[in-house]
């Protein structure tokens, strides 16, 4: 008889496939579900592949995601492009580069209808010249520059209102090996509008002696004058110049930053808190700090600026540290500004509603979540390597903000209270995940813990990289067991923190949902899913 007691359909070690389920091996040697191609594309668009993961290096992760993106495009080109536009346009991702990369892949699809649809959507994804320059780099990795692409590039310049175009091309002239002049030389847009023509001429050949101030939109003249005049503040105020338009040496003077701050876009403002502090503009109890604090509390402004919550977290962490990169300058940290950034983080998410449900959070605290990986590199010269575990804590904070019944635990080989409360400041909550690792990864622990302790849970939220392998039962089996023992038909949300192609969420369980970590729509989506 003993022979037949070794096989169970209810409990399967994570290193084996659940009987008859369509599962694949993850990078840690466990078996999990495969994300469908569009879910995988969505996760890539939000998380990107920069920095790789604990298990997969950046190059291979990029390749995996590029292949998955190509498959989604091949399956349904229009659906893939619509998804790219949706994620990019709503500002759901911390960075726009994955969307630009994916759109470039779509613009090189085999299917001509997909190609032209992708190019039609170019201005929706590439909204400023810098985006367009990155698109040029990527698209040339996938196709030649034919007539269709040239027309789309020309239209990009021709269809932008001329005042806005002038502002954008003065602000973003060149980046990463491409310039507006390069793109114009390639695309040769034709226009009957003399002012637009002059803008093109200025881009390619520079300022012409015979021009008067009326030949071009005034921002171009203001930019040219700033190269020679001493007092740039008048030009900044009158023509709404941005810091990118000014000579570098002027950016150490407080009066210049003061003039810039007046109309500074939100993203620039939070990225330059350190610079404004170093030059002496931003100081305790000052006018500038009051203005910044007010603006960070303005929900409308934050929404309109498409500012991403993770960008706020990075700004907060950098500013609160009181010093710039490589010891370049220190500044007094103003508590009211840090508090305002804390509030702005929550305002930057899409509309949040409390679910009113009993929620148990499990944050994966295994070693693979602790490396400083995402988003990798630098934002505005400041390091922003947020580990998946830190990102997970930030997402949990966003989800519990409006909730009354929640419990946030960390897990790996065991399940432990992280002591997170909705009243805690964000940087403090994030810091709780920085150093500790709880051992081998077992994503079934939240459900098992609830079963063993007879907790009443309406929704499990498991935040993980899906590299689970150590448990004697799969997470989906532990969830079934919880439902059966508790009599509660609990739902489950998996927040994936790395752009792997895996999920522990059973795709055939309609009460389970997989979402991408760092997606600004996550609390709203979870609220909608769990609140019903
Ligand atoms: Ca792990």
mmCIF file with all atom_site columns, C-alpha atoms in Angstrom, residues 10-198:
data_model
loop_
_atom_site.group_PDB
_atom_site.id
_atom_site.type_symbol
_atom_site.label_atom_id
_atom_site.label_alt_id
_atom_site.label_comp_id
_atom_site.label_asym_id
_atom_site.label_entity_id
_atom_site.label_seq_id
_atom_site.pdbx_PDB_ins_code
_atom_site.Cartn_x
_atom_site.Cartn_y
_atom_site.Cartn_z
_atom_site.occupancy
_atom_site.B_iso_or_equiv
_atom_site.pdbx_formal_charge
_atom_site.auth_seq_id
_atom_site.auth_comp_id
_atom_site.auth_asym_id
_atom_site.auth_atom_id
_atom_site.pdbx_PDB_model_num
ATOM 1   C CA . UNK A 1 10  ? -3.280 18.270 -3.351  1.00 0.00 ? 10  UNK A CA 1
ATOM 2   C CA . UNK A 1 11  ? 0.314  18.677 -2.238  1.00 0.00 ? 11  UNK A CA 1
ATOM 3   C CA . UNK A 1 12  ? 3.125  18.816 -4.762  1.00 0.00 ? 12  UNK A CA 1
ATOM 4   C CA . UNK A 1 13  ? 6.675  19.896 -3.955  1.00 0.00 ? 13  UNK A CA 1
ATOM 5   C CA . UNK A 1 14  ? 7.490  23.142 -5.775  1.00 0.00 ? 14  UNK A CA 1
ATOM 6   C CA . UNK A 1 15  ? 10.356 21.400 -7.574  1.00 0.00 ? 15  UNK A CA 1
ATOM 7   C CA . UNK A 1 16  ? 7.760  19.224 -9.360  1.00 0.00 ? 16  UNK A CA 1
ATOM 8   C CA . UNK A 1 17  ? 4.886  20.032 -11.723 1.00 0.00 ? 17  UNK A CA 1
ATOM 9   C CA . UNK A 1 18  ? 1.370  19.951 -10.251 1.00 0.00 ? 18  UNK A CA 1
ATOM 10  C CA . UNK A 1 19  ? -0.244 16.904 -11.943 1.00 0.00 ? 19  UNK A CA 1
ATOM 11  C CA . UNK A 1 20  ? -1.693 17.797 -15.370 1.00 0.00 ? 20  UNK A CA 1
ATOM 12  C CA . UNK A 1 21  ? -0.959 21.522 -14.940 1.00 0.00 ? 21  UNK A CA 1
ATOM 13  C CA . UNK A 1 22  ? 0.869  23.433 -17.650 1.00 0.00 ? 22  UNK A CA 1
ATOM 14  C CA . UNK A 1 23  ? 3.851  24.648 -15.638 1.00 0.00 ? 23  UNK A CA 1
ATOM 15  C CA . UNK A 1 24  ? 7.400  25.673 -16.469 1.00 0.00 ? 24  UNK A CA 1
ATOM 16  C CA . UNK A 1 25  ? 10.625 25.724 -14.496 1.00 0.00 ? 25  UNK A CA 1
ATOM 17  C CA . UNK A 1 26  ? 11.637 29.110 -13.083 1.00 0.00 ? 26  UNK A CA 1
ATOM 18  C CA . UNK A 1 27  ? 15.221 30.274 -12.614 1.00 0.00 ? 27  UNK A CA 1
ATOM 19  C CA . UNK A 1 28  ? 15.419 28.854 -9.102  1.00 0.00 ? 28  UNK A CA 1
ATOM 20  C CA . UNK A 1 29  ? 14.451 25.307 -10.090 1.00 0.00 ? 29  UNK A CA 1
ATOM 21  C CA . UNK A 1 30  ? 10.810 25.545 -8.989  1.00 0.00 ? 30  UNK A CA 1
ATOM 22  C CA . UNK A 1 31  ? 7.779  25.009 -11.220 1.00 0.00 ? 31  UNK A CA 1
ATOM 23  C CA . UNK A 1 32  ? 5.379  27.894 -11.773 1.00 0.00 ? 32  UNK A CA 1
ATOM 24  C CA . UNK A 1 33  ? 2.895  29.100 -14.375 1.00 0.00 ? 33  UNK A CA 1
ATOM 25  C CA . UNK A 1 34  ? 3.937  30.819 -17.567 1.00 0.00 ? 34  UNK A CA 1
ATOM 26  C CA . UNK A 1 35  ? 2.586  34.321 -18.079 1.00 0.00 ? 35  UNK A CA 1
ATOM 27  C CA . UNK A 1 36  ? 0.584  34.677 -21.274 1.00 0.00 ? 36  UNK A CA 1
ATOM 28  C CA . UNK A 1 37  ? 2.265  36.787 -23.942 1.00 0.00 ? 37  UNK A CA 1
ATOM 29  C CA . UNK A 1 38  ? 0.268  39.949 -23.305 1.00 0.00 ? 38  UNK A CA 1
ATOM 30  C CA . UNK A 1 39  ? 0.660  39.762 -19.533 1.00 0.00 ? 39  UNK A CA 1
ATOM 31  C CA . UNK A 1 40  ? 4.388  39.271 -20.117 1.00 0.00 ? 40  UNK A CA 1
ATOM 32  C CA . UNK A 1 41  ? 4.447  42.304 -22.407 1.00 0.00 ? 41  UNK A CA 1
ATOM 33  C CA . UNK A 1 42  ? 2.615  44.375 -19.814 1.00 0.00 ? 42  UNK A CA 1
ATOM 34  C CA . UNK A 1 43  ? 5.081  43.377 -17.110 1.00 0.00 ? 43  UNK A CA 1
ATOM 35  C CA . UNK A 1 44  ? 8.015  44.227 -19.354 1.00 0.00 ? 44  UNK A CA 1
ATOM 36  C CA . UNK A 1 45  ? 6.510  47.611 -20.246 1.00 0.00 ? 45  UNK A CA 1
ATOM 37  C CA . UNK A 1 46  ? 6.224  48.466 -16.551 1.00 0.00 ? 46  UNK A CA 1
ATOM 38  C CA . UNK A 1 47  ? 9.414  46.925 -15.163 1.00 0.00 ? 47  UNK A CA 1
ATOM 39  C CA . UNK A 1 48  ? 11.809 46.865 -18.114 1.00 0.00 ? 48  UNK A CA 1
ATOM 40  C CA . UNK A 1 49  ? 14.874 44.645 -18.066 1.00 0.00 ? 49  UNK A CA 1
ATOM 41  C CA . UNK A 1 50  ? 17.492 47.132 -16.888 1.00 0.00 ? 50  UNK A CA 1
ATOM 42  C CA . UNK A 1 51  ? 19.850 45.644 -14.358 1.00 0.00 ? 51  UNK A CA 1
ATOM 43  C CA . UNK A 1 52  ? 18.605 42.099 -14.953 1.00 0.00 ? 52  UNK A CA 1
ATOM 44  C CA . UNK A 1 53  ? 17.487 40.036 -11.981 1.00 0.00 ? 53  UNK A CA 1
ATOM 45  C CA . UNK A 1 54  ? 19.267 38.062 -9.287  1.00 0.00 ? 54  UNK A CA 1
ATOM 46  C CA . UNK A 1 55  ? 19.176 35.053 -11.628 1.00 0.00 ? 55  UNK A CA 1
ATOM 47  C CA . UNK A 1 56  ? 19.291 36.480 -15.153 1.00 0.00 ? 56  UNK A CA 1
ATOM 48  C CA . UNK A 1 57  ? 21.728 39.072 -16.470 1.00 0.00 ? 57  UNK A CA 1
ATOM 49  C CA . UNK A 1 58  ? 20.515 42.198 -18.209 1.00 0.00 ? 58  UNK A CA 1
ATOM 50  C CA . UNK A 1 59  ? 21.310 41.023 -21.723 1.00 0.00 ? 59  UNK A CA 1
ATOM 51  C CA . UNK A 1 60  ? 19.484 37.713 -21.424 1.00 0.00 ? 60  UNK A CA 1
ATOM 52  C CA . UNK A 1 61  ? 16.522 39.257 -19.632 1.00 0.00 ? 61  UNK A CA 1
ATOM 53  C CA . UNK A 1 62  ? 16.260 41.810 -22.437 1.00 0.00 ? 62  UNK A CA 1
ATOM 54  C CA . UNK A 1 63  ? 16.401 39.059 -25.030 1.00 0.00 ? 63  UNK A CA 1
ATOM 55  C CA . UNK A 1 64  ? 13.699 36.968 -23.306 1.00 0.00 ? 64  UNK A CA 1
ATOM 56  C CA . UNK A 1 65  ? 11.431 39.977 -23.074 1.00 0.00 ? 65  UNK A CA 1
ATOM 57  C CA . UNK A 1 66  ? 12.122 41.099 -26.628 1.00 0.00 ? 66  UNK A CA 1
ATOM 58  C CA . UNK A 1 67  ? 11.200 37.628 -27.928 1.00 0.00 ? 67  UNK A CA 1
ATOM 59  C CA . UNK A 1 68  ? 8.019  37.608 -25.858 1.00 0.00 ? 68  UNK A CA 1
ATOM 60  C CA . UNK A 1 69  ? 7.168  41.095 -27.132 1.00 0.00 ? 69  UNK A CA 1
ATOM 61  C CA . UNK A 1 70  ? 7.700  39.968 -30.725 1.00 0.00 ? 70  UNK A CA 1
ATOM 62  C CA . UNK A 1 71  ? 5.377  37.025 -30.115 1.00 0.00 ? 71  UNK A CA 1
ATOM 63  C CA . UNK A 1 72  ? 2.655  39.244 -28.708 1.00 0.00 ? 72  UNK A CA 1
ATOM 64  C CA . UNK A 1 73  ? 3.057  41.548 -31.722 1.00 0.00 ? 73  UNK A CA 1
ATOM 65  C CA . UNK A 1 74  ? 2.840  38.586 -34.076 1.00 0.00 ? 74  UNK A CA 1
ATOM 66  C CA . UNK A 1 75  ? -0.255 37.189 -32.317 1.00 0.00 ? 75  UNK A CA 1
ATOM 67  C CA . UNK A 1 76  ? -2.173 40.462 -32.421 1.00 0.00 ? 76  UNK A CA 1
ATOM 68  C CA . UNK A 1 77  ? -0.282 43.537 -33.583 1.00 0.00 ? 77  UNK A CA 1
ATOM 69  C CA . UNK A 1 78  ? -3.007 46.036 -32.857 1.00 0.00 ? 78  UNK A CA 1
ATOM 70  C CA . UNK A 1 79  ? -3.618 44.690 -29.364 1.00 0.00 ? 79  UNK A CA 1
ATOM 71  C CA . UNK A 1 80  ? 0.117  44.809 -28.593 1.00 0.00 ? 80  UNK A CA 1
ATOM 72  C CA . UNK A 1 81  ? 0.490  48.386 -29.850 1.00 0.00 ? 81  UNK A CA 1
ATOM 73  C CA . UNK A 1 82  ? -2.622 49.481 -27.934 1.00 0.00 ? 82  UNK A CA 1
ATOM 74  C CA . UNK A 1 83  ? -1.142 48.006 -24.760 1.00 0.00 ? 83  UNK A CA 1
ATOM 75  C CA . UNK A 1 84  ? 2.184  49.786 -25.370 1.00 0.00 ? 84  UNK A CA 1
ATOM 76  C CA . UNK A 1 85  ? 0.354  53.088 -25.863 1.00 0.00 ? 85  UNK A CA 1
ATOM 77  C CA . UNK A 1 86  ? -1.877 52.527 -22.823 1.00 0.00 ? 86  UNK A CA 1
ATOM 78  C CA . UNK A 1 87  ? 1.018  51.880 -20.436 1.00 0.00 ? 87  UNK A CA 1
ATOM 79  C CA . UNK A 1 88  ? 3.166  54.687 -21.864 1.00 0.00 ? 88  UNK A CA 1
ATOM 80  C CA . UNK A 1 89  ? 0.523  57.363 -22.240 1.00 0.00 ? 89  UNK A CA 1
ATOM 81  C CA . UNK A 1 90  ? -0.954 56.916 -18.768 1.00 0.00 ? 90  UNK A CA 1
ATOM 82  C CA . UNK A 1 91  ? 2.483  57.113 -17.149 1.00 0.00 ? 91  UNK A CA 1
ATOM 83  C CA . UNK A 1 92  ? 2.024  53.715 -15.515 1.00 0.00 ? 92  UNK A CA 1
ATOM 84  C CA . UNK A 1 93  ? 5.716  52.774 -15.817 1.00 0.00 ? 93  UNK A CA 1
ATOM 85  C CA . UNK A 1 94  ? 8.647  54.456 -14.030 1.00 0.00 ? 94  UNK A CA 1
ATOM 86  C CA . UNK A 1 95  ? 10.503 54.635 -17.334 1.00 0.00 ? 95  UNK A CA 1
ATOM 87  C CA . UNK A 1 96  ? 9.268  55.038 -20.907 1.00 0.00 ? 96  UNK A CA 1
ATOM 88  C CA . UNK A 1 97  ? 12.150 53.166 -22.545 1.00 0.00 ? 97  UNK A CA 1
ATOM 89  C CA . UNK A 1 98  ? 10.571 49.681 -22.516 1.00 0.00 ? 98  UNK A CA 1
ATOM 90  C CA . UNK A 1 99  ? 7.519  51.116 -24.323 1.00 0.00 ? 99  UNK A CA 1
ATOM 91  C CA . UNK A 1 100 ? 9.727  52.870 -26.876 1.00 0.00 ? 100 UNK A CA 1
ATOM 92  C CA . UNK A 1 101 ? 11.682 49.650 -27.430 1.00 0.00 ? 101 UNK A CA 1
ATOM 93  C CA . UNK A 1 102 ? 8.468  47.617 -27.830 1.00 0.00 ? 102 UNK A CA 1
ATOM 94  C CA . UNK A 1 103 ? 6.998  50.187 -30.227 1.00 0.00 ? 103 UNK A CA 1
ATOM 95  C CA . UNK A 1 104 ? 10.171 50.016 -32.316 1.00 0.00 ? 104 UNK A CA 1
ATOM 96  C CA . UNK A 1 105 ? 9.742  46.220 -32.476 1.00 0.00 ? 105 UNK A CA 1
ATOM 97  C CA . UNK A 1 106 ? 6.129  46.709 -33.619 1.00 0.00 ? 106 UNK A CA 1
ATOM 98  C CA . UNK A 1 107 ? 7.283  49.232 -36.220 1.00 0.00 ? 107 UNK A CA 1
ATOM 99  C CA . UNK A 1 108 ? 9.441  46.449 -37.649 1.00 0.00 ? 108 UNK A CA 1
ATOM 100 C CA . UNK A 1 109 ? 6.761  43.729 -37.573 1.00 0.00 ? 109 UNK A CA 1
ATOM 101 C CA . UNK A 1 110 ? 6.264  41.443 -40.570 1.00 0.00 ? 110 UNK A CA 1
ATOM 102 C CA . UNK A 1 111 ? 2.650  42.486 -40.890 1.00 0.00 ? 111 UNK A CA 1
ATOM 103 C CA . UNK A 1 112 ? 2.404  45.831 -42.783 1.00 0.00 ? 112 UNK A CA 1
ATOM 104 C CA . UNK A 1 113 ? -0.796 46.851 -40.938 1.00 0.00 ? 113 UNK A CA 1
ATOM 105 C CA . UNK A 1 114 ? 0.974  46.451 -37.579 1.00 0.00 ? 114 UNK A CA 1
ATOM 106 C CA . UNK A 1 115 ? 3.954  48.439 -38.844 1.00 0.00 ? 115 UNK A CA 1
ATOM 107 C CA . UNK A 1 116 ? 1.865  51.385 -39.971 1.00 0.00 ? 116 UNK A CA 1
ATOM 108 C CA . UNK A 1 117 ? -0.305 51.296 -36.846 1.00 0.00 ? 117 UNK A CA 1
ATOM 109 C CA . UNK A 1 118 ? 2.833  51.381 -34.682 1.00 0.00 ? 118 UNK A CA 1
ATOM 110 C CA . UNK A 1 119 ? 4.161  54.362 -36.633 1.00 0.00 ? 119 UNK A CA 1
ATOM 111 C CA . UNK A 1 120 ? 0.792  56.103 -36.384 1.00 0.00 ? 120 UNK A CA 1
ATOM 112 C CA . UNK A 1 121 ? 1.064  55.813 -32.592 1.00 0.00 ? 121 UNK A CA 1
ATOM 113 C CA . UNK A 1 122 ? 4.626  57.199 -32.534 1.00 0.00 ? 122 UNK A CA 1
ATOM 114 C CA . UNK A 1 123 ? 3.663  60.593 -31.025 1.00 0.00 ? 123 UNK A CA 1
ATOM 115 C CA . UNK A 1 124 ? 1.628  58.910 -28.278 1.00 0.00 ? 124 UNK A CA 1
ATOM 116 C CA . UNK A 1 125 ? 4.658  56.975 -27.019 1.00 0.00 ? 125 UNK A CA 1
ATOM 117 C CA . UNK A 1 126 ? 7.466  59.339 -28.066 1.00 0.00 ? 126 UNK A CA 1
ATOM 118 C CA . UNK A 1 127 ? 6.206  62.613 -26.657 1.00 0.00 ? 127 UNK A CA 1
ATOM 119 C CA . UNK A 1 128 ? 9.462  64.566 -26.514 1.00 0.00 ? 128 UNK A CA 1
ATOM 120 C CA . UNK A 1 129 ? 12.525 64.565 -28.778 1.00 0.00 ? 129 UNK A CA 1
ATOM 121 C CA . UNK A 1 130 ? 14.548 62.462 -26.310 1.00 0.00 ? 130 UNK A CA 1
ATOM 122 C CA . UNK A 1 131 ? 11.985 59.660 -26.640 1.00 0.00 ? 131 UNK A CA 1
ATOM 123 C CA . UNK A 1 132 ? 12.216 60.003 -30.398 1.00 0.00 ? 132 UNK A CA 1
ATOM 124 C CA . UNK A 1 133 ? 16.027 59.756 -30.298 1.00 0.00 ? 133 UNK A CA 1
ATOM 125 C CA . UNK A 1 134 ? 15.790 56.520 -28.286 1.00 0.00 ? 134 UNK A CA 1
ATOM 126 C CA . UNK A 1 135 ? 13.229 55.214 -30.755 1.00 0.00 ? 135 UNK A CA 1
ATOM 127 C CA . UNK A 1 136 ? 15.686 55.914 -33.594 1.00 0.00 ? 136 UNK A CA 1
ATOM 128 C CA . UNK A 1 137 ? 18.403 53.928 -31.868 1.00 0.00 ? 137 UNK A CA 1
ATOM 129 C CA . UNK A 1 138 ? 16.115 50.948 -31.225 1.00 0.00 ? 138 UNK A CA 1
ATOM 130 C CA . UNK A 1 139 ? 14.286 50.887 -34.546 1.00 0.00 ? 139 UNK A CA 1
ATOM 131 C CA . UNK A 1 140 ? 17.570 50.753 -36.427 1.00 0.00 ? 140 UNK A CA 1
ATOM 132 C CA . UNK A 1 141 ? 18.311 47.513 -34.568 1.00 0.00 ? 141 UNK A CA 1
ATOM 133 C CA . UNK A 1 142 ? 15.220 45.985 -36.216 1.00 0.00 ? 142 UNK A CA 1
ATOM 134 C CA . UNK A 1 143 ? 14.712 47.527 -39.673 1.00 0.00 ? 143 UNK A CA 1
ATOM 135 C CA . UNK A 1 144 ? 15.968 49.950 -42.291 1.00 0.00 ? 144 UNK A CA 1
ATOM 136 C CA . UNK A 1 145 ? 14.794 53.532 -42.584 1.00 0.00 ? 145 UNK A CA 1
ATOM 137 C CA . UNK A 1 146 ? 12.282 53.230 -45.425 1.00 0.00 ? 146 UNK A CA 1
ATOM 138 C CA . UNK A 1 147 ? 9.630  55.543 -46.731 1.00 0.00 ? 147 UNK A CA 1
ATOM 139 C CA . UNK A 1 148 ? 7.021  54.692 -44.096 1.00 0.00 ? 148 UNK A CA 1
ATOM 140 C CA . UNK A 1 149 ? 9.367  55.429 -41.207 1.00 0.00 ? 149 UNK A CA 1
ATOM 141 C CA . UNK A 1 150 ? 10.635 58.656 -42.808 1.00 0.00 ? 150 UNK A CA 1
ATOM 142 C CA . UNK A 1 151 ? 7.080  59.882 -43.255 1.00 0.00 ? 151 UNK A CA 1
ATOM 143 C CA . UNK A 1 152 ? 6.224  59.067 -39.622 1.00 0.00 ? 152 UNK A CA 1
ATOM 144 C CA . UNK A 1 153 ? 9.289  60.974 -38.402 1.00 0.00 ? 153 UNK A CA 1
ATOM 145 C CA . UNK A 1 154 ? 8.490  63.961 -40.596 1.00 0.00 ? 154 UNK A CA 1
ATOM 146 C CA . UNK A 1 155 ? 4.886  63.915 -39.359 1.00 0.00 ? 155 UNK A CA 1
ATOM 147 C CA . UNK A 1 156 ? 6.146  63.846 -35.778 1.00 0.00 ? 156 UNK A CA 1
ATOM 148 C CA . UNK A 1 157 ? 7.723  67.283 -36.303 1.00 0.00 ? 157 UNK A CA 1
ATOM 149 C CA . UNK A 1 158 ? 5.081  68.612 -38.720 1.00 0.00 ? 158 UNK A CA 1
ATOM 150 C CA . UNK A 1 159 ? 2.085  67.780 -36.575 1.00 0.00 ? 159 UNK A CA 1
ATOM 151 C CA . UNK A 1 160 ? 3.250  69.222 -33.281 1.00 0.00 ? 160 UNK A CA 1
ATOM 152 C CA . UNK A 1 161 ? 1.908  72.797 -32.774 1.00 0.00 ? 161 UNK A CA 1
ATOM 153 C CA . UNK A 1 162 ? 4.784  75.066 -33.788 1.00 0.00 ? 162 UNK A CA 1
ATOM 154 C CA . UNK A 1 163 ? 5.130  76.925 -30.453 1.00 0.00 ? 163 UNK A CA 1
ATOM 155 C CA . UNK A 1 164 ? 5.304  73.627 -28.588 1.00 0.00 ? 164 UNK A CA 1
ATOM 156 C CA . UNK A 1 165 ? 7.691  72.185 -31.159 1.00 0.00 ? 165 UNK A CA 1
ATOM 157 C CA . UNK A 1 166 ? 10.039 75.149 -30.785 1.00 0.00 ? 166 UNK A CA 1
ATOM 158 C CA . UNK A 1 167 ? 10.003 74.747 -27.016 1.00 0.00 ? 167 UNK A CA 1
ATOM 159 C CA . UNK A 1 168 ? 10.697 71.014 -27.181 1.00 0.00 ? 168 UNK A CA 1
ATOM 160 C CA . UNK A 1 169 ? 13.541 71.213 -29.709 1.00 0.00 ? 169 UNK A CA 1
ATOM 161 C CA . UNK A 1 170 ? 15.245 73.969 -27.751 1.00 0.00 ? 170 UNK A CA 1
ATOM 162 C CA . UNK A 1 171 ? 14.867 71.960 -24.549 1.00 0.00 ? 171 UNK A CA 1
ATOM 163 C CA . UNK A 1 172 ? 15.929 68.609 -25.976 1.00 0.00 ? 172 UNK A CA 1
ATOM 164 C CA . UNK A 1 173 ? 18.429 69.144 -28.786 1.00 0.00 ? 173 UNK A CA 1
ATOM 165 C CA . UNK A 1 174 ? 20.382 65.900 -28.778 1.00 0.00 ? 174 UNK A CA 1
ATOM 166 C CA . UNK A 1 175 ? 20.850 62.824 -26.658 1.00 0.00 ? 175 UNK A CA 1
ATOM 167 C CA . UNK A 1 176 ? 22.559 59.465 -26.896 1.00 0.00 ? 176 UNK A CA 1
ATOM 168 C CA . UNK A 1 177 ? 23.962 59.900 -30.373 1.00 0.00 ? 177 UNK A CA 1
ATOM 169 C CA . UNK A 1 178 ? 20.897 61.414 -32.029 1.00 0.00 ? 178 UNK A CA 1
ATOM 170 C CA . UNK A 1 179 ? 19.824 65.026 -32.515 1.00 0.00 ? 179 UNK A CA 1
ATOM 171 C CA . UNK A 1 180 ? 16.805 66.805 -33.958 1.00 0.00 ? 180 UNK A CA 1
ATOM 172 C CA . UNK A 1 181 ? 19.058 67.798 -36.859 1.00 0.00 ? 181 UNK A CA 1
ATOM 173 C CA . UNK A 1 182 ? 19.849 64.120 -37.554 1.00 0.00 ? 182 UNK A CA 1
ATOM 174 C CA . UNK A 1 183 ? 16.175 63.156 -37.602 1.00 0.00 ? 183 UNK A CA 1
ATOM 175 C CA . UNK A 1 184 ? 15.232 66.113 -39.812 1.00 0.00 ? 184 UNK A CA 1
ATOM 176 C CA . UNK A 1 185 ? 18.014 65.357 -42.302 1.00 0.00 ? 185 UNK A CA 1
ATOM 177 C CA . UNK A 1 186 ? 16.706 61.818 -42.501 1.00 0.00 ? 186 UNK A CA 1
ATOM 178 C CA . UNK A 1 187 ? 13.004 62.610 -42.791 1.00 0.00 ? 187 UNK A CA 1
ATOM 179 C CA . UNK A 1 188 ? 12.920 65.957 -44.683 1.00 0.00 ? 188 UNK A CA 1
ATOM 180 C CA . UNK A 1 189 ? 9.498  67.151 -43.528 1.00 0.00 ? 189 UNK A CA 1
ATOM 181 C CA . UNK A 1 190 ? 7.942  69.689 -45.906 1.00 0.00 ? 190 UNK A CA 1
ATOM 182 C CA . UNK A 1 191 ? 5.867  72.586 -44.639 1.00 0.00 ? 191 UNK A CA 1
ATOM 183 C CA . UNK A 1 192 ? 4.269  75.699 -46.122 1.00 0.00 ? 192 UNK A CA 1
ATOM 184 C CA . UNK A 1 193 ? 4.384  77.494 -42.756 1.00 0.00 ? 193 UNK A CA 1
ATOM 185 C CA . UNK A 1 194 ? 7.304  79.966 -42.781 1.00 0.00 ? 194 UNK A CA 1
ATOM 186 C CA . UNK A 1 195 ? 7.666  79.926 -38.994 1.00 0.00 ? 195 UNK A CA 1
ATOM 187 C CA . UNK A 1 196 ? 7.831  76.145 -38.854 1.00 0.00 ? 196 UNK A CA 1
ATOM 188 C CA . UNK A 1 197 ? 10.277 76.235 -41.749 1.00 0.00 ? 197 UNK A CA 1
ATOM 189 C CA . UNK A 1 198 ? 12.479 78.630 -39.814 1.00 0.00 ? 198 UNK A CA 1
#
